[in-house]
Amino acid sequence: MPTEKGLRLVTRDAEGVDTAFRSDVLAGLAQVPKAIPARWFYDDAGSQLFEDITRLPEYYPTRAETEILTQRSADFAAMIGEGRAVVEFGSGSSVKTPLLLSAINPAAYVPLDIAGDFLRAAAADLAAKFPGLPVYPVEADFMRQVALPEEVAVLPKLGFFPGSTIGNMVARTAVDLLRNMRETLGVGSQLLIGMDLIKDESVLVAAYDDAAGVTAQFNLNLIRRVNRELAGDIPVDSLRHEARWNDDFARVEMHLVATRDIAFTVAGQQFTLAEGESIHTENSHKFDPRTSNMLLHAGGWEPVARWTDGEGRFSLLLAEARPNRMAP
């Protein structure tokens, strides 16, 4: 039978509030321009909305990445090998994970996610699909170094970070994350990471502003979460979703734009938004081979292989955490 353990590593105060969430929201609303880190989208409702987004016709990344995972399974088996503990960062519903696990025959699976209930339900579903595979879900903020379950301590490890989530971060944060992943997994580990590619602006913006309005609800759910968990009174109906392409930074940005002047309170602190002012909620950086290689190197990972889908929209890269050496 599969083993399932949930390790709760999120820090909460006496009222049950996630202290990191509160700190990030208050700091982001106090700055100019206002911003809230995209990682806080993923409460249970946000995680489900994102799963709905992945099935939208405009949202190509999931289909493209699934194509790679399906068609390149023999490559993964040859280059990754059997017997590794697969550590998935931000596991979500683990839709793509069975494709990888089927290809490489791992010794254990460790999904990490900040949305605990969603994590445990997804882990149980995956454990049922792979009888005999030990599954150790860890509820944690993977932006920081994570203590893995002792059951996988001696196993070689493969980090799995699909979906181009790395693109949500500005460069310094992305590098910090990659370095934390290296510390979590250890020298000698591997990392299979998804990175979305630069393409036509109309295709990119449509993927973040779908006709059905699901992405808009995903964006607005962040404000509903703030109101619910941080005693906020932000008027949700006075904000509208907007997706923008920022060519200078090669990224799609998501904003919540005030449709009128508003004043509101969060966790006892007061804030204002002028009409037309926005809360910047997400970046989704797009890459080319040079920028993806540079990012991995900066984070302590050596790229060893790259795959793209048939239309060249998305890439999966395999990298290794090799021992540090002096530069030539």
Short mmCIF file of the C-alpha atoms (twelve columns), coordinates in Angstrom:
data_MODEL
# 
_entry.id   MODEL 
# 
loop_
_atom_site.group_PDB 
_atom_site.id 
_atom_site.type_symbol 
_atom_site.label_atom_id 
_atom_site.label_alt_id 
_atom_site.label_comp_id 
_atom_site.label_asym_id 
_atom_site.label_seq_id 
_atom_site.Cartn_x 
_atom_site.Cartn_y 
_atom_site.Cartn_z 
_atom_site.pdbx_PDB_model_num 
ATOM 1   C CA . MET A 1   0.000   0.000  0.000   1 
ATOM 2   C CA . PRO A 2   1.230   3.553  -0.701  1 
ATOM 3   C CA . THR A 3   2.438   5.605  2.224   1 
ATOM 4   C CA . GLU A 4   0.860   9.038  2.665   1 
ATOM 5   C CA . LYS A 5   2.074   11.599 5.148   1 
ATOM 6   C CA . GLY A 6   1.148   15.273 5.361   1 
ATOM 7   C CA . LEU A 7   3.775   17.547 6.927   1 
ATOM 8   C CA . ARG A 8   2.333   20.952 7.773   1 
ATOM 9   C CA . LEU A 9   5.130   23.504 7.503   1 
ATOM 10  C CA . VAL A 10  3.112   26.700 6.989   1 
ATOM 11  C CA . THR A 11  3.524   29.170 9.877   1 
ATOM 12  C CA . ARG A 12  0.234   30.471 11.297  1 
ATOM 13  C CA . ASP A 13  -0.531  32.818 14.164  1 
ATOM 14  C CA . ALA A 14  -2.937  32.208 17.054  1 
ATOM 15  C CA . GLU A 15  -5.897  33.170 14.834  1 
ATOM 16  C CA . GLY A 16  -4.856  30.691 12.144  1 
ATOM 17  C CA . VAL A 17  -3.651  33.347 9.683   1 
ATOM 18  C CA . ASP A 18  -0.762  32.410 7.397   1 
ATOM 19  C CA . THR A 19  1.823   34.931 8.568   1 
ATOM 20  C CA . ALA A 20  3.768   34.954 5.296   1 
ATOM 21  C CA . PHE A 21  0.553   35.661 3.350   1 
ATOM 22  C CA . ARG A 22  -0.323  38.584 5.619   1 
ATOM 23  C CA . SER A 23  3.195   39.986 5.451   1 
ATOM 24  C CA . ASP A 24  3.359   39.821 1.656   1 
ATOM 25  C CA . VAL A 25  -0.085  41.361 1.157   1 
ATOM 26  C CA . LEU A 26  0.481   44.257 3.553   1 
ATOM 27  C CA . ALA A 27  3.918   45.018 2.136   1 
ATOM 28  C CA . GLY A 28  2.638   44.804 -1.444  1 
ATOM 29  C CA . LEU A 29  -0.343  47.093 -0.868  1 
ATOM 30  C CA . ALA A 30  1.890   49.654 0.857   1 
ATOM 31  C CA . GLN A 31  4.335   49.951 -2.044  1 
ATOM 32  C CA . VAL A 32  4.046   51.987 -5.246  1 
ATOM 33  C CA . PRO A 33  2.902   50.512 -7.574  1 
ATOM 34  C CA . LYS A 34  0.858   48.034 -5.540  1 
ATOM 35  C CA . ALA A 35  1.527   44.316 -6.036  1 
ATOM 36  C CA . ILE A 36  0.770   40.941 -4.444  1 
ATOM 37  C CA . PRO A 37  2.991   37.917 -5.255  1 
ATOM 38  C CA . ALA A 38  1.344   35.443 -7.621  1 
ATOM 39  C CA . ARG A 39  2.066   32.487 -5.346  1 
ATOM 40  C CA . TRP A 40  -0.885  33.558 -3.165  1 
ATOM 41  C CA . PHE A 41  -3.366  32.787 -5.949  1 
ATOM 42  C CA . TYR A 42  -3.349  29.156 -4.893  1 
ATOM 43  C CA . ASP A 43  -5.761  28.622 -2.069  1 
ATOM 44  C CA . ASP A 44  -8.114  25.713 -2.738  1 
ATOM 45  C CA . ALA A 45  -10.482 27.834 -4.848  1 
ATOM 46  C CA . GLY A 46  -7.605  29.392 -6.773  1 
ATOM 47  C CA . SER A 47  -6.026  26.008 -7.415  1 
ATOM 48  C CA . GLN A 48  -9.298  24.713 -8.841  1 
ATOM 49  C CA . LEU A 49  -9.747  27.801 -11.010 1 
ATOM 50  C CA . PHE A 50  -6.255  27.330 -12.379 1 
ATOM 51  C CA . GLU A 51  -7.073  23.737 -13.263 1 
ATOM 52  C CA . ASP A 52  -10.094 25.121 -15.152 1 
ATOM 53  C CA . ILE A 53  -7.792  27.576 -16.972 1 
ATOM 54  C CA . THR A 54  -5.550  24.759 -18.168 1 
ATOM 55  C CA . ARG A 55  -8.484  23.320 -20.126 1 
ATOM 56  C CA . LEU A 56  -9.359  26.567 -21.929 1 
ATOM 57  C CA . PRO A 57  -8.765  26.763 -25.701 1 
ATOM 58  C CA . GLU A 58  -6.644  29.908 -25.326 1 
ATOM 59  C CA . TYR A 59  -4.343  28.385 -22.713 1 
ATOM 60  C CA . TYR A 60  -1.794  26.453 -24.785 1 
ATOM 61  C CA . PRO A 61  0.987   25.756 -22.185 1 
ATOM 62  C CA . THR A 62  -0.654  22.711 -20.598 1 
ATOM 63  C CA . ARG A 63  -1.375  21.055 -23.939 1 
ATOM 64  C CA . ALA A 64  2.114   21.804 -25.226 1 
ATOM 65  C CA . GLU A 65  3.827   20.509 -22.089 1 
ATOM 66  C CA . THR A 66  1.645   17.395 -22.012 1 
ATOM 67  C CA . GLU A 67  2.647   16.727 -25.615 1 
ATOM 68  C CA . ILE A 68  6.322   16.813 -24.641 1 
ATOM 69  C CA . LEU A 69  5.800   14.563 -21.619 1 
ATOM 70  C CA . THR A 70  3.877   12.078 -23.764 1 
ATOM 71  C CA . GLN A 71  6.144   11.973 -26.794 1 
ATOM 72  C CA . ARG A 72  9.522   12.154 -25.029 1 
ATOM 73  C CA . SER A 73  8.960   9.517  -22.361 1 
ATOM 74  C CA . ALA A 74  11.764  7.326  -23.715 1 
ATOM 75  C CA . ASP A 75  14.184  10.266 -23.456 1 
ATOM 76  C CA . PHE A 76  13.185  10.851 -19.835 1 
ATOM 77  C CA . ALA A 77  13.623  7.177  -18.993 1 
ATOM 78  C CA . ALA A 78  17.110  7.160  -20.510 1 
ATOM 79  C CA . MET A 79  18.373  10.433 -19.009 1 
ATOM 80  C CA . ILE A 80  16.699  10.311 -15.583 1 
ATOM 81  C CA . GLY A 81  16.634  6.590  -14.913 1 
ATOM 82  C CA . GLU A 82  14.739  4.596  -12.314 1 
ATOM 83  C CA . GLY A 83  14.687  4.762  -8.528  1 
ATOM 84  C CA . ARG A 84  14.610  8.499  -7.891  1 
ATOM 85  C CA . ALA A 85  12.382  10.352 -5.464  1 
ATOM 86  C CA . VAL A 86  10.363  12.789 -7.556  1 
ATOM 87  C CA . VAL A 87  9.860   16.058 -5.669  1 
ATOM 88  C CA . GLU A 88  7.232   18.206 -7.357  1 
ATOM 89  C CA . PHE A 89  7.272   21.896 -6.465  1 
ATOM 90  C CA . GLY A 90  3.755   23.344 -6.475  1 
ATOM 91  C CA . SER A 91  2.114   20.063 -7.322  1 
ATOM 92  C CA . GLY A 92  -1.442  21.349 -7.793  1 
ATOM 93  C CA . SER A 93  -3.657  18.516 -8.986  1 
ATOM 94  C CA . SER A 94  -0.671  16.600 -10.417 1 
ATOM 95  C CA . VAL A 95  -2.346  16.194 -13.821 1 
ATOM 96  C CA . LYS A 96  0.973   15.968 -15.709 1 
ATOM 97  C CA . THR A 97  2.784   13.986 -13.055 1 
ATOM 98  C CA . PRO A 98  1.463   10.493 -13.988 1 
ATOM 99  C CA . LEU A 99  3.047   10.889 -17.425 1 
ATOM 100 C CA . LEU A 100 6.451   11.462 -15.852 1 
ATOM 101 C CA . LEU A 101 6.085   8.778  -13.175 1 
ATOM 102 C CA . SER A 102 5.059   6.204  -15.757 1 
ATOM 103 C CA . ALA A 103 8.166   6.982  -17.803 1 
ATOM 104 C CA . ILE A 104 10.819  6.798  -15.075 1 
ATOM 105 C CA . ASN A 105 9.590   4.275  -12.443 1 
ATOM 106 C CA . PRO A 106 10.465  6.341  -9.341  1 
ATOM 107 C CA . ALA A 107 11.101  5.093  -5.801  1 
ATOM 108 C CA . ALA A 108 8.888   7.747  -4.150  1 
ATOM 109 C CA . TYR A 109 6.848   10.852 -4.893  1 
ATOM 110 C CA . VAL A 110 6.915   14.003 -2.748  1 
ATOM 111 C CA . PRO A 111 4.426   16.694 -3.831  1 
ATOM 112 C CA . LEU A 112 4.967   20.132 -2.250  1 
ATOM 113 C CA . ASP A 113 2.175   22.695 -2.259  1 
ATOM 114 C CA . ILE A 114 0.900   25.564 -0.139  1 
ATOM 115 C CA . ALA A 115 -2.804  24.645 -0.611  1 
ATOM 116 C CA . GLY A 116 -3.078  21.820 1.915   1 
ATOM 117 C CA . ASP A 117 -6.518  20.346 1.275   1 
ATOM 118 C CA . PHE A 118 -6.001  20.462 -2.486  1 
ATOM 119 C CA . LEU A 119 -2.552  18.896 -2.054  1 
ATOM 120 C CA . ARG A 120 -3.751  15.982 0.044   1 
ATOM 121 C CA . ALA A 121 -6.683  15.216 -2.273  1 
ATOM 122 C CA . ALA A 122 -4.386  15.251 -5.313  1 
ATOM 123 C CA . ALA A 123 -1.785  13.098 -3.524  1 
ATOM 124 C CA . ALA A 124 -4.421  10.520 -2.580  1 
ATOM 125 C CA . ASP A 125 -5.675  10.416 -6.169  1 
ATOM 126 C CA . LEU A 126 -2.174  9.879  -7.510  1 
ATOM 127 C CA . ALA A 127 -1.390  7.222  -4.897  1 
ATOM 128 C CA . ALA A 128 -4.447  5.313  -6.083  1 
ATOM 129 C CA . LYS A 129 -3.142  5.428  -9.662  1 
ATOM 130 C CA . PHE A 130 0.273   4.087  -8.616  1 
ATOM 131 C CA . PRO A 131 -0.274  1.325  -6.029  1 
ATOM 132 C CA . GLY A 132 2.924   0.583  -4.174  1 
ATOM 133 C CA . LEU A 133 4.514   3.981  -4.821  1 
ATOM 134 C CA . PRO A 134 5.261   5.764  -1.517  1 
ATOM 135 C CA . VAL A 135 3.659   9.230  -1.586  1 
ATOM 136 C CA . TYR A 136 4.664   11.851 0.996   1 
ATOM 137 C CA . PRO A 137 2.706   15.115 0.551   1 
ATOM 138 C CA . VAL A 138 4.302   18.132 2.217   1 
ATOM 139 C CA . GLU A 139 2.300   21.302 2.811   1 
ATOM 140 C CA . ALA A 140 4.935   24.003 2.572   1 
ATOM 141 C CA . ASP A 141 5.974   27.235 0.903   1 
ATOM 142 C CA . PHE A 142 8.424   25.903 -1.665  1 
ATOM 143 C CA . MET A 143 9.841   29.395 -2.230  1 
ATOM 144 C CA . ARG A 144 12.022  28.589 0.782   1 
ATOM 145 C CA . GLN A 145 14.258  25.613 1.448   1 
ATOM 146 C CA . VAL A 146 12.098  22.651 2.490   1 
ATOM 147 C CA . ALA A 147 12.992  19.771 4.805   1 
ATOM 148 C CA . LEU A 148 12.009  16.644 2.902   1 
ATOM 149 C CA . PRO A 149 10.607  13.560 4.644   1 
ATOM 150 C CA . GLU A 150 13.336  11.413 6.155   1 
ATOM 151 C CA . GLU A 151 12.048  8.425  4.150   1 
ATOM 152 C CA . VAL A 152 13.554  9.927  0.952   1 
ATOM 153 C CA . ALA A 153 16.753  11.323 2.488   1 
ATOM 154 C CA . VAL A 154 19.108  8.757  0.942   1 
ATOM 155 C CA . LEU A 155 17.352  8.483  -2.426  1 
ATOM 156 C CA . PRO A 156 18.622  10.288 -5.550  1 
ATOM 157 C CA . LYS A 157 16.172  13.056 -6.364  1 
ATOM 158 C CA . LEU A 158 14.466  14.627 -9.354  1 
ATOM 159 C CA . GLY A 159 12.815  17.984 -8.885  1 
ATOM 160 C CA . PHE A 160 9.782   18.518 -11.117 1 
ATOM 161 C CA . PHE A 161 8.622   22.099 -11.733 1 
ATOM 162 C CA . PRO A 162 6.237   22.096 -14.699 1 
ATOM 163 C CA . GLY A 163 3.956   24.761 -16.086 1 
ATOM 164 C CA . SER A 164 6.539   27.566 -16.429 1 
ATOM 165 C CA . THR A 165 5.758   28.692 -12.879 1 
ATOM 166 C CA . ILE A 166 9.344   29.965 -12.781 1 
ATOM 167 C CA . GLY A 167 8.147   32.657 -15.192 1 
ATOM 168 C CA . ASN A 168 5.910   34.139 -12.498 1 
ATOM 169 C CA . MET A 169 8.980   35.479 -10.709 1 
ATOM 170 C CA . VAL A 170 11.264  38.410 -11.357 1 
ATOM 171 C CA . ALA A 171 14.826  37.328 -12.045 1 
ATOM 172 C CA . ARG A 172 16.220  37.703 -8.529  1 
ATOM 173 C CA . THR A 173 13.311  35.729 -7.016  1 
ATOM 174 C CA . ALA A 174 13.584  33.026 -9.672  1 
ATOM 175 C CA . VAL A 175 17.302  32.639 -8.974  1 
ATOM 176 C CA . ASP A 176 16.663  32.473 -5.226  1 
ATOM 177 C CA . LEU A 177 14.056  29.760 -5.812  1 
ATOM 178 C CA . LEU A 178 16.375  27.709 -7.998  1 
ATOM 179 C CA . ARG A 179 19.084  27.967 -5.344  1 
ATOM 180 C CA . ASN A 180 16.608  26.861 -2.659  1 
ATOM 181 C CA . MET A 181 15.602  23.937 -4.855  1 
ATOM 182 C CA . ARG A 182 19.262  22.979 -5.126  1 
ATOM 183 C CA . GLU A 183 19.596  23.104 -1.334  1 
ATOM 184 C CA . THR A 184 16.388  21.086 -0.869  1 
ATOM 185 C CA . LEU A 185 17.358  18.378 -3.362  1 
ATOM 186 C CA . GLY A 186 21.126  18.303 -2.936  1 
ATOM 187 C CA . VAL A 187 24.173  18.049 -5.185  1 
ATOM 188 C CA . GLY A 188 23.763  15.258 -7.732  1 
ATOM 189 C CA . SER A 189 20.022  15.821 -8.073  1 
ATOM 190 C CA . GLN A 190 18.220  16.625 -11.303 1 
ATOM 191 C CA . LEU A 191 15.549  19.199 -12.136 1 
ATOM 192 C CA . LEU A 192 12.956  18.922 -14.907 1 
ATOM 193 C CA . ILE A 193 11.518  22.394 -15.392 1 
ATOM 194 C CA . GLY A 194 8.997   23.925 -17.778 1 
ATOM 195 C CA . MET A 195 9.631   27.289 -19.432 1 
ATOM 196 C CA . ASP A 196 7.209   29.008 -21.791 1 
ATOM 197 C CA . LEU A 197 8.690   30.515 -24.967 1 
ATOM 198 C CA . ILE A 198 8.431   33.976 -26.523 1 
ATOM 199 C CA . LYS A 199 5.845   34.096 -29.320 1 
ATOM 200 C CA . ASP A 200 3.255   36.377 -30.941 1 
ATOM 201 C CA . GLU A 201 1.788   38.927 -28.520 1 
ATOM 202 C CA . SER A 202 -1.825  38.156 -29.446 1 
ATOM 203 C CA . VAL A 203 -1.360  34.469 -28.566 1 
ATOM 204 C CA . LEU A 204 0.318   35.340 -25.268 1 
ATOM 205 C CA . VAL A 205 -2.259  37.868 -24.088 1 
ATOM 206 C CA . ALA A 206 -5.218  35.654 -25.036 1 
ATOM 207 C CA . ALA A 207 -3.808  32.882 -22.828 1 
ATOM 208 C CA . TYR A 208 -4.191  35.223 -19.818 1 
ATOM 209 C CA . ASP A 209 -7.466  36.906 -20.815 1 
ATOM 210 C CA . ASP A 210 -9.771  34.169 -22.051 1 
ATOM 211 C CA . ALA A 211 -13.149 34.862 -23.611 1 
ATOM 212 C CA . ALA A 212 -15.022 32.929 -20.905 1 
ATOM 213 C CA . GLY A 213 -13.569 35.101 -18.130 1 
ATOM 214 C CA . VAL A 214 -12.120 32.212 -16.108 1 
ATOM 215 C CA . THR A 215 -8.735  33.916 -15.752 1 
ATOM 216 C CA . ALA A 216 -10.493 37.066 -14.574 1 
ATOM 217 C CA . GLN A 217 -12.190 35.072 -11.809 1 
ATOM 218 C CA . PHE A 218 -8.858  33.471 -10.931 1 
ATOM 219 C CA . ASN A 219 -7.347  36.944 -10.553 1 
ATOM 220 C CA . LEU A 220 -10.270 38.293 -8.531  1 
ATOM 221 C CA . ASN A 221 -10.228 35.224 -6.271  1 
ATOM 222 C CA . LEU A 222 -6.988  36.563 -4.825  1 
ATOM 223 C CA . ILE A 223 -8.919  39.563 -3.494  1 
ATOM 224 C CA . ARG A 224 -11.657 37.332 -2.146  1 
ATOM 225 C CA . ARG A 225 -8.970  35.371 -0.304  1 
ATOM 226 C CA . VAL A 226 -7.494  38.581 1.132   1 
ATOM 227 C CA . ASN A 227 -10.935 39.649 2.327   1 
ATOM 228 C CA . ARG A 228 -11.696 36.251 3.852   1 
ATOM 229 C CA . GLU A 229 -8.360  35.450 5.507   1 
ATOM 230 C CA . LEU A 230 -7.061  38.921 6.371   1 
ATOM 231 C CA . ALA A 231 -10.265 40.680 7.473   1 
ATOM 232 C CA . GLY A 232 -10.288 42.752 4.296   1 
ATOM 233 C CA . ASP A 233 -13.119 44.797 2.817   1 
ATOM 234 C CA . ILE A 234 -11.776 45.396 -0.692  1 
ATOM 235 C CA . PRO A 235 -14.762 45.975 -3.029  1 
ATOM 236 C CA . VAL A 236 -14.266 43.176 -5.557  1 
ATOM 237 C CA . ASP A 237 -16.862 44.619 -7.928  1 
ATOM 238 C CA . SER A 238 -14.732 47.773 -8.269  1 
ATOM 239 C CA . LEU A 239 -11.793 45.903 -9.787  1 
ATOM 240 C CA . ARG A 240 -11.417 44.538 -13.313 1 
ATOM 241 C CA . HIS A 241 -8.951  42.006 -14.680 1 
ATOM 242 C CA . GLU A 242 -6.423  43.158 -17.275 1 
ATOM 243 C CA . ALA A 243 -3.625  41.273 -19.079 1 
ATOM 244 C CA . ARG A 244 -0.751  43.246 -20.671 1 
ATOM 245 C CA . TRP A 245 2.316   42.306 -22.711 1 
ATOM 246 C CA . ASN A 246 5.446   44.095 -21.444 1 
ATOM 247 C CA . ASP A 247 7.995   43.720 -24.228 1 
ATOM 248 C CA . ASP A 248 10.845  45.313 -22.257 1 
ATOM 249 C CA . PHE A 249 10.719  42.425 -19.768 1 
ATOM 250 C CA . ALA A 250 9.379   39.737 -22.159 1 
ATOM 251 C CA . ARG A 251 6.425   39.011 -19.909 1 
ATOM 252 C CA . VAL A 252 2.648   38.995 -19.699 1 
ATOM 253 C CA . GLU A 253 1.437   40.960 -16.675 1 
ATOM 254 C CA . MET A 254 -1.887  40.536 -14.875 1 
ATOM 255 C CA . HIS A 255 -3.389  43.497 -13.059 1 
ATOM 256 C CA . LEU A 256 -6.535  44.294 -11.107 1 
ATOM 257 C CA . VAL A 257 -7.486  47.804 -12.143 1 
ATOM 258 C CA . ALA A 258 -9.698  50.041 -10.023 1 
ATOM 259 C CA . THR A 259 -12.791 51.212 -11.917 1 
ATOM 260 C CA . ARG A 260 -13.311 54.039 -9.392  1 
ATOM 261 C CA . ASP A 261 -11.550 55.585 -6.415  1 
ATOM 262 C CA . ILE A 262 -11.747 53.151 -3.504  1 
ATOM 263 C CA . ALA A 263 -10.611 52.991 0.138   1 
ATOM 264 C CA . PHE A 264 -10.345 49.736 2.034   1 
ATOM 265 C CA . THR A 265 -8.860  47.976 5.053   1 
ATOM 266 C CA . VAL A 266 -6.776  44.790 5.253   1 
ATOM 267 C CA . ALA A 267 -5.618  43.303 8.575   1 
ATOM 268 C CA . GLY A 268 -6.433  46.572 10.297  1 
ATOM 269 C CA . GLN A 269 -4.427  48.747 7.891   1 
ATOM 270 C CA . GLN A 270 -5.983  51.282 5.539   1 
ATOM 271 C CA . PHE A 271 -5.231  51.648 1.839   1 
ATOM 272 C CA . THR A 272 -6.566  53.506 -1.208  1 
ATOM 273 C CA . LEU A 273 -6.658  52.928 -4.950  1 
ATOM 274 C CA . ALA A 274 -7.332  55.726 -7.417  1 
ATOM 275 C CA . GLU A 275 -9.444  55.079 -10.507 1 
ATOM 276 C CA . GLY A 276 -7.186  53.476 -13.117 1 
ATOM 277 C CA . GLU A 277 -4.562  52.438 -10.550 1 
ATOM 278 C CA . SER A 278 -3.860  48.728 -10.359 1 
ATOM 279 C CA . ILE A 279 -2.680  45.941 -8.107  1 
ATOM 280 C CA . HIS A 280 -0.067  43.995 -10.061 1 
ATOM 281 C CA . THR A 281 -0.797  40.337 -9.345  1 
ATOM 282 C CA . GLU A 282 1.246   38.245 -11.766 1 
ATOM 283 C CA . ASN A 283 4.157   38.225 -14.151 1 
ATOM 284 C CA . SER A 284 4.562   35.417 -16.654 1 
ATOM 285 C CA . HIS A 285 8.005   35.771 -18.188 1 
ATOM 286 C CA . LYS A 286 8.706   34.092 -21.512 1 
ATOM 287 C CA . PHE A 287 12.090  32.686 -22.468 1 
ATOM 288 C CA . ASP A 288 14.412  31.794 -25.293 1 
ATOM 289 C CA . PRO A 289 17.281  29.273 -25.062 1 
ATOM 290 C CA . ARG A 290 19.848  31.855 -23.931 1 
ATOM 291 C CA . THR A 291 17.747  33.384 -21.161 1 
ATOM 292 C CA . SER A 292 16.587  30.002 -19.856 1 
ATOM 293 C CA . ASN A 293 20.168  28.699 -19.729 1 
ATOM 294 C CA . MET A 294 21.389  31.855 -17.994 1 
ATOM 295 C CA . LEU A 295 18.637  31.608 -15.375 1 
ATOM 296 C CA . LEU A 296 19.426  27.972 -14.605 1 
ATOM 297 C CA . HIS A 297 23.157  28.628 -14.347 1 
ATOM 298 C CA . ALA A 298 22.534  31.548 -11.982 1 
ATOM 299 C CA . GLY A 299 20.483  29.233 -9.769  1 
ATOM 300 C CA . GLY A 300 23.191  26.588 -9.586  1 
ATOM 301 C CA . TRP A 301 21.849  24.187 -12.224 1 
ATOM 302 C CA . GLU A 302 23.642  22.909 -15.312 1 
ATOM 303 C CA . PRO A 303 21.298  22.476 -18.334 1 
ATOM 304 C CA . VAL A 304 21.797  19.090 -19.982 1 
ATOM 305 C CA . ALA A 305 18.797  18.627 -22.312 1 
ATOM 306 C CA . ARG A 306 15.923  20.616 -23.814 1 
ATOM 307 C CA . TRP A 307 12.694  19.536 -25.484 1 
ATOM 308 C CA . THR A 308 9.961   21.583 -27.223 1 
ATOM 309 C CA . ASP A 309 6.496   20.730 -28.504 1 
ATOM 310 C CA . GLY A 310 5.836   20.380 -32.230 1 
ATOM 311 C CA . GLU A 311 4.835   24.026 -32.654 1 
ATOM 312 C CA . GLY A 312 7.768   25.379 -30.656 1 
ATOM 313 C CA . ARG A 313 5.550   27.045 -28.078 1 
ATOM 314 C CA . PHE A 314 6.894   25.537 -24.848 1 
ATOM 315 C CA . SER A 315 10.063  23.902 -23.524 1 
ATOM 316 C CA . LEU A 316 10.996  21.343 -20.875 1 
ATOM 317 C CA . LEU A 317 14.594  21.449 -19.660 1 
ATOM 318 C CA . LEU A 318 16.556  18.871 -17.687 1 
ATOM 319 C CA . ALA A 319 19.314  20.263 -15.463 1 
ATOM 320 C CA . GLU A 320 21.734  18.842 -12.892 1 
ATOM 321 C CA . ALA A 321 23.032  20.171 -9.571  1 
ATOM 322 C CA . ARG A 322 26.717  19.566 -10.100 1 
ATOM 323 C CA . PRO A 323 29.379  20.340 -7.507  1 
ATOM 324 C CA . ASN A 324 30.362  23.996 -7.401  1 
ATOM 325 C CA . ARG A 325 33.599  24.831 -9.174  1 
ATOM 326 C CA . MET A 326 35.722  27.892 -9.700  1 
ATOM 327 C CA . ALA A 327 34.972  29.884 -12.828 1 
ATOM 328 C CA . PRO A 328 37.637  29.656 -15.574 1 
# 
